[in-house]
Amino acid sequence: LVFYVPNSFTPDGNENNNEFTPVFSSKRKVGNYSLSIYDRWGEIVFETKDIDFGWDGTYKNKAAQIGTYTWQLQFTNLFNSKKELINGHVNLLR
């Protein structure tokens, strides 16, 4: 299973790069998926267990502040039954 997590996105409504979501070579080989996004104070601003649903750059139905956010990705690789826990950051730009 190969996956990529972008480090920036631009939710400005121009049809390109409007959503932050990890990209997998085979979504069918991903189980127990969970993605959480945190602001700089550690507050959860977005959370999903749906692999097809990414963060649109909003928080409480308003545009989130431009800046760097921390993410945590958890899933089971169904190729080898290995549980993955990965952390990183993403830059929200407008």
PDB file of C-alpha atoms in Angstrom:
ATOM      1  CA  LEU A   1       0.000   0.000   0.000  1.00  0.00           C
ATOM      2  CA  VAL A   2       1.401   3.354  -1.057  1.00  0.00           C
ATOM      3  CA  PHE A   3       0.028   6.618   0.291  1.00  0.00           C
ATOM      4  CA  TYR A   4       0.805  10.310   0.119  1.00  0.00           C
ATOM      5  CA  VAL A   5      -0.232  13.109   2.470  1.00  0.00           C
ATOM      6  CA  PRO A   6       0.070  16.626   1.015  1.00  0.00           C
ATOM      7  CA  ASN A   7       1.686  19.346   3.134  1.00  0.00           C
ATOM      8  CA  SER A   8      -0.421  22.270   1.844  1.00  0.00           C
ATOM      9  CA  PHE A   9      -3.839  23.011   0.422  1.00  0.00           C
ATOM     10  CA  THR A  10      -5.733  26.076  -0.779  1.00  0.00           C
ATOM     11  CA  PRO A  11      -9.475  25.935  -0.071  1.00  0.00           C
ATOM     12  CA  ASP A  12     -10.293  29.053  -2.079  1.00  0.00           C
ATOM     13  CA  GLY A  13     -13.058  27.668  -4.288  1.00  0.00           C
ATOM     14  CA  ASN A  14     -11.106  27.616  -7.549  1.00  0.00           C
ATOM     15  CA  GLU A  15     -11.670  23.872  -8.233  1.00  0.00           C
ATOM     16  CA  ASN A  16      -8.012  22.973  -7.462  1.00  0.00           C
ATOM     17  CA  ASN A  17      -6.605  21.719  -4.165  1.00  0.00           C
ATOM     18  CA  ASN A  18      -9.696  22.673  -2.121  1.00  0.00           C
ATOM     19  CA  GLU A  19      -9.632  19.719   0.257  1.00  0.00           C
ATOM     20  CA  PHE A  20      -6.985  18.165   2.475  1.00  0.00           C
ATOM     21  CA  THR A  21      -7.092  14.391   2.307  1.00  0.00           C
ATOM     22  CA  PRO A  22      -4.496  11.604   2.178  1.00  0.00           C
ATOM     23  CA  VAL A  23      -4.176   9.788  -1.157  1.00  0.00           C
ATOM     24  CA  PHE A  24      -3.935   5.978  -1.209  1.00  0.00           C
ATOM     25  CA  SER A  25      -2.927   3.636  -4.034  1.00  0.00           C
ATOM     26  CA  SER A  26      -5.846   1.377  -3.093  1.00  0.00           C
ATOM     27  CA  LYS A  27      -8.589   2.620  -0.773  1.00  0.00           C
ATOM     28  CA  ARG A  28      -9.995  -0.921  -0.642  1.00  0.00           C
ATOM     29  CA  LYS A  29      -6.880  -2.014   1.269  1.00  0.00           C
ATOM     30  CA  VAL A  30      -7.385   0.560   4.048  1.00  0.00           C
ATOM     31  CA  GLY A  31      -9.372  -0.372   7.162  1.00  0.00           C
ATOM     32  CA  ASN A  32     -10.271   1.428  10.403  1.00  0.00           C
ATOM     33  CA  TYR A  33      -9.465   4.812   8.836  1.00  0.00           C
ATOM     34  CA  SER A  34      -9.385   7.926  11.010  1.00  0.00           C
ATOM     35  CA  LEU A  35      -8.091  11.435  10.250  1.00  0.00           C
ATOM     36  CA  SER A  36      -7.920  14.229  12.840  1.00  0.00           C
ATOM     37  CA  ILE A  37      -6.780  17.832  12.331  1.00  0.00           C
ATOM     38  CA  TYR A  38      -5.619  20.008  15.254  1.00  0.00           C
ATOM     39  CA  ASP A  39      -4.969  23.735  15.556  1.00  0.00           C
ATOM     40  CA  ARG A  40      -1.865  25.137  17.236  1.00  0.00           C
ATOM     41  CA  TRP A  41      -3.492  24.877  20.674  1.00  0.00           C
ATOM     42  CA  GLY A  42      -4.277  21.189  20.218  1.00  0.00           C
ATOM     43  CA  GLU A  43      -8.003  21.651  19.672  1.00  0.00           C
ATOM     44  CA  ILE A  44      -9.605  19.307  17.133  1.00  0.00           C
ATOM     45  CA  VAL A  45     -10.857  21.338  14.168  1.00  0.00           C
ATOM     46  CA  PHE A  46     -11.784  18.391  11.939  1.00  0.00           C
ATOM     47  CA  GLU A  47     -12.258  14.661  12.363  1.00  0.00           C
ATOM     48  CA  THR A  48     -13.481  11.912  10.029  1.00  0.00           C
ATOM     49  CA  LYS A  49     -13.603   8.152   9.738  1.00  0.00           C
ATOM     50  CA  ASP A  50     -14.670   8.341   6.063  1.00  0.00           C
ATOM     51  CA  ILE A  51     -11.726   7.861   3.673  1.00  0.00           C
ATOM     52  CA  ASP A  52     -13.639   9.747   0.959  1.00  0.00           C
ATOM     53  CA  PHE A  53     -14.287  12.837   3.114  1.00  0.00           C
ATOM     54  CA  GLY A  54     -11.490  15.392   3.554  1.00  0.00           C
ATOM     55  CA  TRP A  55     -11.102  18.707   5.377  1.00  0.00           C
ATOM     56  CA  ASP A  56     -12.420  21.704   3.444  1.00  0.00           C
ATOM     57  CA  GLY A  57     -10.584  24.280   5.587  1.00  0.00           C
ATOM     58  CA  THR A  58     -13.545  25.248   7.745  1.00  0.00           C
ATOM     59  CA  TYR A  59     -14.071  25.189  11.487  1.00  0.00           C
ATOM     60  CA  LYS A  60     -17.515  25.637  13.059  1.00  0.00           C
ATOM     61  CA  ASN A  61     -18.904  26.480   9.597  1.00  0.00           C
ATOM     62  CA  LYS A  62     -16.459  29.379   9.091  1.00  0.00           C
ATOM     63  CA  ALA A  63     -13.213  29.599   7.128  1.00  0.00           C
ATOM     64  CA  ALA A  64     -10.358  28.435   9.362  1.00  0.00           C
ATOM     65  CA  GLN A  65      -7.405  30.760   9.880  1.00  0.00           C
ATOM     66  CA  ILE A  66      -4.494  30.593   7.477  1.00  0.00           C
ATOM     67  CA  GLY A  67      -1.665  28.702   9.131  1.00  0.00           C
ATOM     68  CA  THR A  68      -0.144  25.372   9.994  1.00  0.00           C
ATOM     69  CA  TYR A  69      -2.256  22.571  11.422  1.00  0.00           C
ATOM     70  CA  THR A  70      -1.197  19.212  12.823  1.00  0.00           C
ATOM     71  CA  TRP A  71      -2.837  16.022  11.585  1.00  0.00           C
ATOM     72  CA  GLN A  72      -2.991  12.464  12.837  1.00  0.00           C
ATOM     73  CA  LEU A  73      -3.804   9.597  10.499  1.00  0.00           C
ATOM     74  CA  GLN A  74      -4.674   6.119  11.754  1.00  0.00           C
ATOM     75  CA  PHE A  75      -5.548   3.120   9.614  1.00  0.00           C
ATOM     76  CA  THR A  76      -4.994  -0.591   9.173  1.00  0.00           C
ATOM     77  CA  ASN A  77      -3.053  -1.691   6.086  1.00  0.00           C
ATOM     78  CA  LEU A  78      -5.138  -4.648   4.904  1.00  0.00           C
ATOM     79  CA  PHE A  79      -2.245  -5.958   2.761  1.00  0.00           C
ATOM     80  CA  ASN A  80      -0.333  -6.961   5.897  1.00  0.00           C
ATOM     81  CA  SER A  81      -2.792  -6.207   8.769  1.00  0.00           C
ATOM     82  CA  LYS A  82      -0.350  -3.626  10.145  1.00  0.00           C
ATOM     83  CA  LYS A  83      -1.812  -0.739  12.151  1.00  0.00           C
ATOM     84  CA  GLU A  84      -0.401   2.640  11.094  1.00  0.00           C
ATOM     85  CA  LEU A  85      -0.268   5.834  13.153  1.00  0.00           C
ATOM     86  CA  ILE A  86       1.224   8.796  11.319  1.00  0.00           C
ATOM     87  CA  ASN A  87       1.472  12.452  12.332  1.00  0.00           C
ATOM     88  CA  GLY A  88       2.390  15.493  10.296  1.00  0.00           C
ATOM     89  CA  HIS A  89       1.449  19.042   9.474  1.00  0.00           C
ATOM     90  CA  VAL A  90      -0.467  20.804   6.731  1.00  0.00           C
ATOM     91  CA  ASN A  91      -0.389  24.441   5.677  1.00  0.00           C
ATOM     92  CA  LEU A  92      -3.745  26.059   4.987  1.00  0.00           C
ATOM     93  CA  LEU A  93      -3.265  28.803   2.397  1.00  0.00           C
ATOM     94  CA  ARG A  94      -5.820  31.049   0.694  1.00  0.00           C
TER      95      ARG A  94
END
